[in-house]
Amino acid sequence: MRQWRMDAGGQTLALTSDGGLPAVVYWGARLPEGEDLAQLVAAARQDLTGGMIDQLPALTLTPEAGRAFPGQPGLMVAEADGTPFQPQFTFDRAEQSGTQLSLISCAEGLTLTHHLTAHTTGVFTLQTVLEADRDIRLHWLAAPVLPASQLADHMVDVHGRWVREFHLNRVSWTPGIRLRESRTGRSGQEHPPYLILPEAGCTNTQGTAFALHYAWSGGHRMVAEELPDGRRQVQFGAPVGAQTKPSRRFASAELVAIWSGTGLNGIATAFQHDIRDRVITWPNPARPRPVHYNCWEAIYFDHSLADLSDIADHAAALGAERFVLDDGWFGRRDDDTSSLGDWGIDRRKWPDGLQPLIAHVQSLGMTFGLWFEPEMVNPDSDLYRAHPDWVLGPADQVTGRNQLVLDLSRAEVRDYLFKAVSAILSAHDIDYIKWDHNRLLPVVDVAQTHGAYDLFDRLRAAHPGVEIESCASGGGRIDGGILARTHRVWLSDCIDAHERLRMQHDAALFLPSCVTGSHVGALHSHTTGRALPMAFRAWVAAQRHFGFEMDPRKISDADAAILRDVTAWYKANRDWMVAGTILRLDSADPTVTAEMQLAEGGARFVVFAGQNAQTVQTLPRPLRLTGLDPAARYRISLRNGADRPPQSRGPNALKDGPLTLTGRALMAQGILLPVAWPATMWVVEGERL
């Protein structure tokens, strides 16, 4: 009997092997240093009863069908000719180096290795690698399988659609399977690869929860299963059948695992810090996150130097620091029906190229960014006419957004795209790419994602100073795999602040503010038609990586003054906010969506409390804060009291000036905000004295 222990931040993994594949016997709060692992293993042994076989099959890191395991197996393989077989592995050896543990098992010419790594950000990452002495076919390979708590009464996963991303599903545990499979070739809006397992009584601010994230951009399969004996397992891997060719080596993506004893905010804190501090490689870590301006909703495809220069003047006057030229600058791109793949500048629109606009933008103190969609091609393009065989999938497939997908498993396709994009970057002073991915894949093939990763990696190596945003019809490709190669995600094509407030709140369980792009849109939203006041639009965007993309020539003087004020506030506070943590607050009023952003070290914070709708009760309910030192004293003040409506006519203290309260009072009693109209964001700043 062998045992191993790993610690990451406040959590511990303990594993054992009795000669077969290793299994997790403990995942939870960090155990004392002197915990007896042999006794821990003994304490995990289950009884037997009637109706069972005479030995309980182990729930190992890769559950084996060949050992009468009663649930979904973690591995399904066949010989190269399609003949299925069920290997039974024997544990061979463990290799440990620093914070990484590799557990190696063998069977019938196969080697199965489970890599487990503890990171200083407080997360575990786990990966399964299968190697063979011959070509075999892989139908399913799970990342190392972890047991799920039997004290959880429900699970939380994510769903959405275009312009309505990052909604949380809360699904009760029941005997059997909760199966989700993304076969669109992206991590997807529909069900991105995240899962939270709260134990009973868990809230944003208290209780126990576990979380998993499959860090892969090409679709996934999730199996959350309660076995007949009551045990629970969770499996993540690529979609079934996504490995389309025989091979001698297969690997899952990394599975990120987190335990929290401080509610959902503990999960959020670990994910946010891990993405920011480990996963992303920043071109210039010391650079403040620049205020964006994106021209898409101002002009769409209607490009002209005069208009865009005028727009740049207005954007700079509002405080923008980066100007992004969106779709429409290349080929003969007057709408979305042509020219994807033809990455040459459209000389009809830009007779002197992009340099005159870039020079003008830079003269205003802004840097320049550019839109690309390298993985796609239009049938109406020179590239497609020259290379119709470069398309992924059948020749008679249906287009999506009038486009097809290029087969990035082909080296010649990647070489063409690298040269085309790199030529534009080399010839111009560009510090940012908005990288789009606007259609679903016609087939599911892991080779496509590996090809995309290779293209990203080559461009990053050739142009290390360029920042890249992952956009895929908005939030269709947001995961740890893509964030290892990019620096920002476009959460949604919907910048309606009412929708964004909720989306950002839920996405904060997984994403830090520094990567989550959020823009101030037009008075009338281009995706919902809803009209919202400028103050609300601006403060919602200021919760994350701030920018704007309406036509700045068309906003009123009063709205421009509000936007300049919020932009100045963002610039003054962004450095500590980026280095801090987003903590979701438990609001007693369902019409209020509230969060705290707490600085590293806890010396300051800001509360954003968004009023979504009319309240049921007459007056606001108290809003309890979180994460503060109970004994410390804090000065709190309402930043935007001028946003109160005429109906706010009472003696609310925050309207009159700062308050000084202990952390205990702020967390136990909370704060009382003024009465608010719907579409109001209260902003409360706090400082430890």
XYZ file of C-alpha atoms in Angstrom:
689
model
C 0.000 0.000 0.000
C 1.433 3.394 -1.074
C 0.266 6.856 -0.034
C 1.047 10.363 -1.244
C 0.091 13.802 -0.072
C 0.072 17.169 -1.848
C -0.766 20.614 -0.468
C -1.677 23.769 -2.393
C -2.654 26.828 -0.406
C -5.436 25.810 1.966
C -6.201 22.423 0.385
C -4.808 18.899 0.505
C -4.972 15.940 -1.870
C -4.188 12.512 -0.429
C -3.859 9.462 -2.691
C -3.235 5.766 -2.328
C -2.537 2.673 -4.414
C -2.883 -0.947 -3.389
C -1.081 -2.102 -6.526
C -3.622 -0.845 -9.036
C -4.282 2.635 -10.322
C -3.991 5.336 -7.638
C -7.121 6.852 -6.145
C -7.879 10.020 -4.200
C -8.890 9.252 -0.612
C -9.044 12.863 0.567
C -9.621 16.237 -1.095
C -10.477 19.143 1.133
C -9.190 21.508 3.787
C -5.450 21.374 4.380
C -4.643 18.591 6.814
C -2.267 18.980 9.767
C 1.339 18.231 8.894
C 1.423 15.130 11.043
C -1.697 13.469 9.590
C -1.186 9.685 9.429
C -1.893 8.838 5.778
C -2.177 5.114 6.451
C -4.921 5.804 8.976
C -6.562 8.225 6.532
C -6.649 5.466 3.908
C -8.042 3.002 6.421
C -10.755 5.470 7.421
C -11.869 5.702 3.795
C -12.630 1.973 3.441
C -16.302 1.275 2.754
C -18.500 -1.495 4.091
C -20.312 -4.004 1.844
C -23.939 -5.074 1.827
C -26.392 -7.166 -0.135
C -26.742 -6.762 -3.876
C -23.063 -5.873 -4.315
C -20.107 -7.802 -5.629
C -17.685 -9.023 -2.989
C -15.191 -6.181 -3.318
C -15.965 -2.508 -3.903
C -14.287 -1.421 -7.178
C -12.050 1.565 -6.529
C -12.881 5.021 -7.815
C -9.393 5.601 -9.178
C -7.825 8.503 -11.081
C -8.942 6.630 -14.216
C -11.866 4.326 -13.359
C -11.466 1.031 -15.253
C -14.354 -0.743 -16.929
C -12.397 -3.978 -16.813
C -12.539 -4.077 -13.016
C -16.335 -4.050 -12.723
C -16.438 -0.366 -11.875
C -20.179 0.451 -11.728
C -19.940 3.922 -13.261
C -18.542 5.663 -16.312
C -14.976 4.578 -17.121
C -12.221 7.157 -17.431
C -10.665 5.481 -20.473
C -12.119 3.940 -23.627
C -9.623 2.635 -26.196
C -9.433 0.307 -29.165
C -6.754 -1.208 -31.341
C -5.915 0.643 -34.532
C -8.315 -1.612 -36.451
C -11.177 -0.668 -34.113
C -11.153 -3.748 -31.874
C -12.033 -2.539 -28.351
C -10.132 -3.709 -25.309
C -10.227 -2.997 -21.577
C -6.753 -2.752 -20.081
C -6.259 -3.408 -16.367
C -3.397 -1.300 -15.081
C -0.838 -2.115 -12.416
C 0.871 0.679 -10.535
C 4.540 0.924 -11.495
C 6.193 3.901 -9.825
C 5.943 7.457 -8.558
C 8.200 10.294 -9.647
C 8.229 13.445 -7.565
C 10.022 16.691 -8.334
C 9.301 19.713 -6.183
C 5.586 20.356 -6.312
C 4.846 17.871 -9.121
C 3.915 14.241 -8.560
C 3.705 11.781 -11.467
C 2.043 8.409 -10.835
C 2.848 5.846 -13.537
C 0.933 2.635 -14.229
C 1.224 0.023 -16.996
C -0.945 -2.550 -18.813
C -0.753 -4.442 -22.140
C 1.806 -2.184 -23.790
C 0.186 0.975 -22.417
C 1.592 3.466 -19.932
C -0.837 5.690 -18.066
C 0.673 8.658 -16.243
C -1.195 10.972 -13.914
C 0.552 14.309 -13.403
C -0.480 16.307 -10.326
C 0.976 19.736 -9.580
C 0.502 22.038 -6.593
C 0.807 25.733 -7.443
C 1.648 28.709 -5.271
C -1.636 30.297 -6.368
C -3.425 27.672 -4.260
C -4.712 25.429 -7.052
C -3.939 21.905 -8.165
C -3.591 21.055 -11.837
C -4.037 17.461 -12.975
C -3.350 15.825 -16.344
C -3.588 12.291 -17.739
C -1.167 11.053 -20.407
C -1.626 7.733 -22.244
C 1.269 6.220 -24.214
C 1.289 2.977 -26.211
C 3.880 0.766 -27.866
C 1.677 0.690 -30.994
C -0.908 2.829 -32.724
C -4.254 2.709 -30.918
C -7.546 4.578 -31.151
C -8.811 6.702 -28.286
C -12.527 7.270 -27.744
C -12.382 8.859 -24.293
C -9.673 9.903 -21.856
C -10.561 11.764 -18.676
C -8.245 14.065 -16.813
C -7.480 12.582 -13.367
C -10.822 11.827 -11.761
C -11.668 13.330 -8.393
C -14.397 12.221 -5.994
C -17.169 14.737 -5.338
C -18.421 15.509 -1.853
C -21.492 13.607 -0.710
C -22.439 16.589 1.474
C -23.222 18.679 -1.604
C -26.901 18.952 -2.450
C -26.421 20.575 -5.861
C -23.839 21.458 -8.476
C -23.307 24.741 -10.311
C -22.293 24.779 -13.952
C -22.463 27.494 -16.598
C -24.643 27.991 -19.642
C -25.406 30.779 -22.073
C -25.785 31.868 -25.651
C -24.669 34.717 -27.852
C -25.263 38.042 -25.985
C -26.369 36.146 -22.858
C -23.248 34.467 -21.527
C -22.241 33.145 -18.101
C -25.528 32.161 -16.516
C -25.298 29.721 -13.610
C -27.201 26.426 -13.600
C -27.971 25.005 -10.180
C -28.769 21.319 -10.600
C -29.556 18.901 -7.765
C -27.439 15.821 -7.310
C -29.490 12.706 -8.038
C -28.530 9.075 -8.654
C -27.139 8.789 -12.175
C -25.387 11.179 -14.503
C -25.309 14.883 -15.241
C -23.637 14.888 -18.676
C -22.629 18.019 -20.587
C -20.725 17.854 -23.845
C -19.584 20.805 -25.945
C -19.087 19.616 -29.513
C -18.822 23.034 -31.181
C -15.021 23.081 -31.289
C -14.848 25.922 -28.772
C -15.137 26.072 -25.015
C -18.436 27.688 -25.938
C -21.134 29.991 -24.650
C -23.491 27.022 -24.311
C -21.694 25.215 -21.488
C -18.117 26.368 -20.848
C -15.896 23.940 -18.916
C -16.486 25.039 -15.309
C -18.107 23.237 -12.396
C -18.636 24.257 -8.763
C -19.729 21.769 -6.095
C -21.022 23.659 -3.038
C -21.789 21.780 0.136
C -25.114 22.405 1.851
C -25.408 25.933 3.262
C -22.670 27.435 1.096
C -23.158 31.088 0.082
C -20.925 33.651 -1.564
C -19.281 34.495 1.760
C -19.344 31.312 3.848
C -19.360 27.531 3.632
C -17.472 24.833 1.761
C -17.204 24.409 -1.993
C -15.106 22.540 -4.544
C -14.493 23.648 -8.131
C -13.070 22.261 -11.362
C -12.086 23.899 -14.628
C -10.982 22.016 -17.743
C -8.414 24.317 -19.336
C -9.071 23.492 -22.977
C -10.433 25.563 -25.881
C -11.738 22.860 -28.203
C -14.884 21.616 -26.534
C -15.198 19.169 -23.666
C -17.225 16.446 -22.014
C -18.200 16.570 -18.341
C -19.636 13.637 -16.420
C -20.863 14.244 -12.873
C -22.099 10.895 -11.626
C -23.597 9.556 -8.432
C -22.989 5.808 -8.306
C -25.545 3.350 -6.882
C -23.379 2.997 -3.763
C -23.552 6.782 -3.145
C -20.037 7.707 -4.200
C -19.723 10.561 -6.662
C -17.210 11.214 -9.400
C -16.524 14.050 -11.829
C -14.790 13.504 -15.162
C -13.591 16.107 -17.673
C -12.005 15.472 -21.056
C -12.237 16.272 -24.745
C -15.516 15.297 -26.454
C -15.957 11.608 -27.204
C -14.422 10.829 -30.581
C -12.482 14.095 -30.804
C -9.250 12.121 -31.257
C -9.875 11.233 -34.891
C -6.635 9.426 -35.774
C -4.726 6.493 -34.304
C -1.651 7.516 -32.349
C 0.838 6.336 -29.760
C 0.379 9.264 -27.380
C -2.687 11.049 -26.052
C -3.073 13.623 -23.287
C -5.927 15.326 -21.538
C -5.779 19.054 -20.959
C -5.049 20.259 -17.457
C -7.853 20.110 -14.921
C -7.718 22.902 -12.331
C -8.994 21.866 -8.880
C -9.865 24.166 -5.974
C -11.297 23.706 -2.482
C -12.723 26.636 -0.496
C -13.742 26.970 3.125
C -14.877 30.575 2.634
C -17.827 30.032 0.326
C -17.962 30.728 -3.380
C -15.674 33.719 -2.867
C -12.870 31.344 -1.919
C -13.340 29.630 -5.277
C -13.425 33.007 -7.046
C -10.291 34.239 -5.268
C -8.284 31.177 -6.254
C -9.425 31.205 -9.888
C -8.854 34.958 -10.236
C -5.357 34.882 -8.761
C -4.368 31.753 -10.670
C -5.403 33.192 -14.047
C -3.761 36.544 -13.330
C -0.556 35.370 -11.655
C 0.198 31.954 -13.183
C -1.696 31.314 -16.403
C -1.247 34.609 -18.242
C 2.153 35.774 -19.450
C 1.911 39.561 -19.620
C 3.877 41.479 -22.290
C 4.557 44.195 -19.715
C 3.324 43.284 -16.233
C 4.007 46.763 -14.862
C 1.881 48.541 -17.471
C -1.482 49.816 -16.192
C -4.453 48.265 -17.966
C -5.129 50.863 -20.705
C -8.563 52.377 -21.250
C -9.864 50.941 -24.523
C -11.710 52.533 -27.352
C -13.145 50.127 -29.949
C -14.810 51.562 -33.059
C -17.062 48.581 -33.932
C -20.435 49.873 -32.753
C -19.596 53.373 -34.008
C -18.982 52.561 -37.692
C -19.111 48.774 -38.281
C -17.604 48.231 -41.789
C -17.840 51.865 -42.932
C -14.180 52.891 -42.686
C -12.692 56.228 -43.636
C -9.604 58.006 -42.393
C -11.491 61.249 -41.791
C -14.257 59.672 -39.699
C -11.953 57.460 -37.708
C -9.541 60.313 -37.027
C -12.452 62.403 -35.759
C -13.641 59.519 -33.596
C -10.104 59.097 -32.252
C -10.020 62.786 -31.270
C -13.225 62.414 -29.272
C -12.136 59.100 -27.708
C -8.839 60.586 -26.554
C -10.660 63.589 -25.085
C -12.771 61.178 -23.020
C -9.644 59.484 -21.673
C -9.029 56.516 -23.997
C -5.465 55.173 -24.100
C -5.803 52.490 -26.791
C -7.685 52.771 -30.090
C -8.812 49.486 -31.681
C -9.748 49.328 -35.370
C -12.266 46.515 -35.686
C -13.485 44.422 -38.638
C -13.506 45.901 -42.168
C -9.939 47.068 -42.923
C -8.773 44.194 -45.194
C -9.551 42.531 -48.533
C -12.791 43.951 -49.931
C -14.586 43.721 -46.622
C -17.778 45.803 -46.808
C -19.864 43.303 -44.824
C -19.424 39.854 -43.328
C -19.838 37.947 -46.610
C -16.321 38.327 -48.024
C -12.544 38.549 -47.618
C -11.787 36.563 -44.458
C -8.413 35.003 -45.182
C -7.234 37.899 -47.367
C -5.162 39.739 -44.787
C -4.036 42.590 -47.006
C -5.101 46.188 -46.405
C -8.139 47.314 -48.430
C -6.679 50.111 -50.580
C -10.154 51.345 -51.539
C -10.693 52.435 -47.936
C -7.059 52.935 -47.021
C -5.230 54.217 -50.128
C -2.200 55.130 -48.017
C -2.497 52.103 -45.754
C -3.162 52.136 -42.024
C -0.171 54.257 -41.122
C -1.941 57.648 -41.354
C -4.558 56.503 -38.833
C -1.935 54.919 -36.586
C 0.131 58.096 -36.641
C -2.904 60.193 -35.757
C -3.907 57.849 -32.934
C -0.396 57.920 -31.513
C -0.238 61.716 -31.765
C -3.190 61.743 -29.357
C -1.277 59.637 -26.824
C -3.046 56.359 -27.625
C -1.653 53.044 -28.815
C -3.191 51.158 -31.739
C -4.927 47.785 -31.892
C -6.334 45.792 -34.799
C -9.003 43.116 -35.365
C -8.233 39.738 -36.972
C -10.121 36.484 -37.448
C -7.301 34.222 -38.647
C -8.974 30.822 -38.183
C -11.767 31.566 -40.664
C -12.264 32.049 -44.410
C -15.124 33.350 -46.558
C -16.060 31.391 -49.706
C -15.883 34.803 -51.382
C -12.151 35.310 -50.839
C -8.969 34.957 -52.830
C -7.671 32.475 -50.269
C -10.634 30.137 -50.671
C -10.532 30.359 -54.454
C -6.857 29.391 -54.371
C -7.107 26.728 -51.643
C -10.617 25.282 -51.216
C -8.965 22.155 -49.801
C -7.775 24.142 -46.761
C -11.287 24.150 -45.273
C -12.096 21.988 -42.266
C -15.013 19.603 -42.787
C -17.047 18.521 -45.809
C -17.117 20.575 -48.998
C -20.925 20.890 -48.952
C -21.220 22.091 -45.348
C -23.447 24.956 -44.248
C -21.622 28.223 -43.613
C -21.830 30.111 -40.328
C -21.870 33.919 -40.446
C -21.077 33.396 -44.141
C -17.777 31.741 -43.319
C -15.931 28.446 -43.123
C -13.177 27.215 -40.814
C -9.590 26.749 -41.944
C -8.032 23.382 -41.091
C -5.320 24.368 -38.617
C -4.073 20.809 -38.299
C -2.321 21.453 -41.640
C 1.126 23.006 -41.309
C 0.802 24.876 -44.609
C -2.375 26.613 -43.365
C -0.690 27.680 -40.125
C 2.370 28.869 -42.063
C 0.210 31.017 -44.345
C -1.668 32.567 -41.423
C 1.484 33.199 -39.429
C 3.114 35.002 -42.340
C -0.009 37.016 -43.159
C -0.696 38.219 -39.618
C 2.971 38.665 -38.782
C 3.489 40.802 -41.881
C 0.838 43.269 -40.679
C 2.278 43.345 -37.162
C 5.836 43.792 -38.439
C 4.901 46.653 -40.762
C 2.899 48.660 -38.193
C 3.210 49.794 -34.605
C 0.434 47.593 -33.186
C 0.314 46.662 -29.507
C -2.985 44.777 -29.439
C -4.964 42.212 -31.436
C -8.650 41.534 -31.044
C -8.679 37.884 -32.202
C -12.163 36.768 -33.167
C -13.667 33.301 -33.810
C -17.203 33.765 -35.090
C -18.495 30.354 -36.048
C -18.797 26.862 -34.679
C -16.617 24.079 -36.036
C -18.255 21.657 -38.499
C -16.424 18.707 -36.917
C -14.886 18.025 -33.526
C -11.156 17.345 -33.711
C -8.551 18.071 -31.051
C -6.012 18.628 -33.831
C -7.776 21.888 -34.703
C -7.244 23.277 -31.215
C -3.636 22.124 -31.085
C -3.121 23.879 -34.420
C -4.688 27.090 -33.103
C -2.485 26.935 -30.013
C 0.578 26.520 -32.241
C -0.398 29.582 -34.280
C -0.919 31.680 -31.137
C 2.394 30.493 -29.708
C 4.339 31.336 -32.874
C 2.844 34.810 -33.110
C 3.458 35.451 -29.418
C 7.099 34.419 -29.812
C 7.570 36.612 -32.878
C 5.742 39.626 -31.391
C 6.114 39.386 -27.610
C 4.981 42.962 -26.988
C 1.559 42.468 -28.565
C -1.400 41.869 -26.282
C -4.144 39.546 -27.587
C -7.853 39.447 -26.746
C -9.828 36.229 -27.153
C -13.225 36.962 -28.693
C -15.462 34.237 -30.105
C -18.870 35.679 -30.965
C -18.331 37.350 -27.610
C -17.671 34.821 -24.835
C -17.413 31.640 -26.901
C -13.776 30.852 -26.056
C -12.966 31.678 -22.443
C -10.868 29.052 -20.697
C -7.444 28.482 -19.173
C -6.061 27.048 -22.404
C -6.730 30.182 -24.429
C -5.751 32.499 -21.559
C -2.318 30.879 -21.471
C -1.888 32.469 -24.922
C -3.928 35.678 -24.608
C -4.379 38.525 -22.146
C -8.006 39.621 -22.292
C -11.380 38.058 -23.011
C -14.459 39.620 -24.532
C -17.158 38.400 -22.186
C -20.048 39.097 -24.538
C -20.988 41.000 -27.678
C -23.754 42.474 -25.515
C -22.586 45.643 -23.778
C -26.017 46.504 -22.436
C -25.048 47.397 -18.857
C -28.132 45.692 -17.399
C -27.086 42.372 -18.962
C -23.386 42.947 -18.308
C -23.876 43.582 -14.594
C -25.202 40.058 -14.086
C -22.753 38.439 -16.541
C -19.745 40.062 -14.906
C -20.996 39.117 -11.440
C -21.220 35.428 -12.331
C -18.046 35.369 -14.441
C -16.139 36.756 -11.437
C -16.305 33.248 -9.985
C -13.666 32.371 -12.565
C -12.134 35.527 -14.097
C -10.140 38.446 -12.659
C -11.006 42.020 -13.543
C -7.762 42.585 -15.465
C -8.716 40.141 -18.254
C -12.444 40.862 -18.462
C -13.080 43.518 -21.096
C -16.111 45.723 -20.395
C -17.151 48.699 -22.530
C -19.551 51.600 -22.257
C -22.048 51.283 -25.079
C -24.469 53.586 -26.831
C -27.532 55.063 -25.115
C -29.692 52.536 -26.982
C -27.993 49.140 -26.783
C -27.208 47.659 -30.204
C -28.103 44.148 -29.012
C -31.143 44.740 -26.768
C -32.471 48.182 -27.711
C -32.601 49.098 -24.032
C -31.822 52.721 -23.122
C -29.802 53.211 -19.930
C -28.307 56.290 -18.256
C -24.630 57.053 -18.850
C -23.720 56.819 -15.156
C -24.975 53.240 -14.965
C -23.299 52.234 -18.239
C -19.998 53.776 -17.182
C -19.860 52.352 -13.650
C -20.731 48.828 -14.834
C -17.848 48.988 -17.328
C -15.503 50.393 -14.663
C -15.913 47.184 -12.652
C -13.633 45.387 -15.127
C -11.041 46.238 -17.799
C -12.635 49.491 -18.806
C -13.334 50.887 -22.251
C -16.003 52.314 -24.530
C -17.165 51.722 -28.086
C -20.107 53.937 -28.886
C -19.704 56.784 -31.380
C -18.226 59.436 -29.074
C -19.257 62.189 -31.481
C -22.904 61.505 -30.701
C -23.013 61.674 -26.920
C -24.283 64.753 -25.101
C -22.035 67.142 -23.227
C -23.565 66.009 -19.951
C -22.901 62.328 -20.735
C -19.368 63.155 -21.880
C -18.700 64.840 -18.530
C -19.936 61.755 -16.650
C -17.827 59.443 -18.802
C -14.700 61.566 -18.311
C -15.278 61.501 -14.549
C -15.672 57.717 -14.376
C -12.691 57.238 -16.691
C -10.551 59.397 -14.406
C -11.765 57.392 -11.392
C -10.877 54.132 -13.144
C -7.367 55.367 -13.966
C -6.817 56.462 -10.365
C -7.898 53.090 -8.959
C -7.075 50.484 -11.608
C -3.672 49.437 -10.276
C -4.891 48.312 -6.868
C -8.113 46.880 -8.338
C -6.182 44.765 -10.845
C -3.969 43.425 -8.057
C -6.940 42.805 -5.756
C -9.838 40.372 -5.585
C -13.489 40.509 -6.643
C -15.747 39.249 -3.842
C -19.431 38.666 -4.545
C -21.743 39.920 -1.813
C -24.804 38.081 -0.505
C -27.529 40.611 -1.198
C -30.734 40.276 0.816
C -32.526 42.057 -2.034
C -32.703 40.095 -5.311
C -32.995 43.361 -7.244
C -29.457 44.333 -6.135
C -26.331 42.737 -7.621
C -23.364 43.667 -5.456
C -19.670 42.971 -5.182
C -16.593 44.242 -3.358
C -13.218 44.714 -4.913
C -10.693 44.340 -2.114
C -7.093 45.499 -2.441
C -4.212 43.129 -1.792
C -3.524 43.483 1.915
C -7.034 44.792 2.582
C -6.167 48.495 3.030
C -8.915 49.707 0.688
C -11.969 48.491 -1.139
C -14.808 49.588 -3.367
C -18.375 48.286 -3.282
C -20.426 48.250 -6.476
C -24.148 47.787 -5.810
C -26.251 47.695 -8.959
C -29.991 48.234 -8.754
C -31.553 45.976 -11.416
C -35.259 46.615 -10.872
C -37.841 48.065 -8.513
C -37.595 46.643 -5.010
C -40.460 44.772 -3.366
C -40.022 46.590 -0.060
C -40.122 50.381 0.267
C -36.545 50.957 1.444
C -33.189 49.294 0.671
C -32.165 46.315 2.762
C -28.769 46.315 4.553
C -25.853 45.130 2.416
C -23.281 43.132 4.378
C -19.649 43.437 3.337
C -17.044 40.680 3.524
C -13.314 40.015 3.724
C -12.516 42.800 6.215
C -10.511 42.777 9.443
C -13.202 42.669 12.156
C -11.141 44.765 14.588
C -10.016 47.409 12.091
C -11.791 50.711 11.542
C -12.785 51.749 8.027
C -13.842 55.073 6.588
C -16.519 54.561 3.943
C -17.978 57.146 1.579
C -20.461 57.219 -1.273
C -18.586 58.202 -4.436
C -21.598 59.082 -6.575
C -24.282 60.510 -4.325
C -25.361 62.836 -7.130
C -26.926 59.808 -8.874
C -29.713 59.591 -6.264
C -33.252 60.133 -7.561
C -35.648 62.839 -6.343
C -37.474 60.234 -4.261
C -34.363 59.841 -2.070
C -35.289 62.513 0.491
C -34.388 61.047 3.885
C -31.445 61.365 6.302
C -29.348 58.474 4.927
C -25.890 58.942 6.439
C -23.870 58.028 3.350
C -25.529 60.855 1.441
C -24.216 63.372 3.985
C -20.571 62.309 4.263
C -18.155 59.564 5.316
C -18.837 57.036 8.056
C -16.271 55.273 10.244
C -17.153 51.725 11.296
C -15.337 48.578 12.315
C -14.962 45.673 9.953
C -17.177 43.676 12.309
C -20.007 46.200 12.002
C -19.683 46.378 8.234
C -19.792 42.590 7.904
C -22.410 41.877 10.583
C -24.814 44.802 10.202
C -23.839 46.031 6.747
C -24.461 49.399 5.132
C -27.688 51.152 4.182
C -27.601 52.710 0.730
C -29.926 55.472 -0.460
C -33.106 54.743 -2.356
C -32.303 54.124 -6.026
C -34.056 54.002 -9.339
C -33.499 50.880 -11.468
C -30.314 51.170 -13.541
C -28.409 52.867 -10.727
C -24.969 51.749 -9.573
C -23.950 52.876 -6.094
C -20.177 53.103 -5.628
C -18.945 53.027 -2.011
C -15.247 53.494 -1.342
C -13.588 52.215 1.822
C -10.225 52.800 3.464
C -8.703 51.136 6.528
C -7.638 53.672 9.157
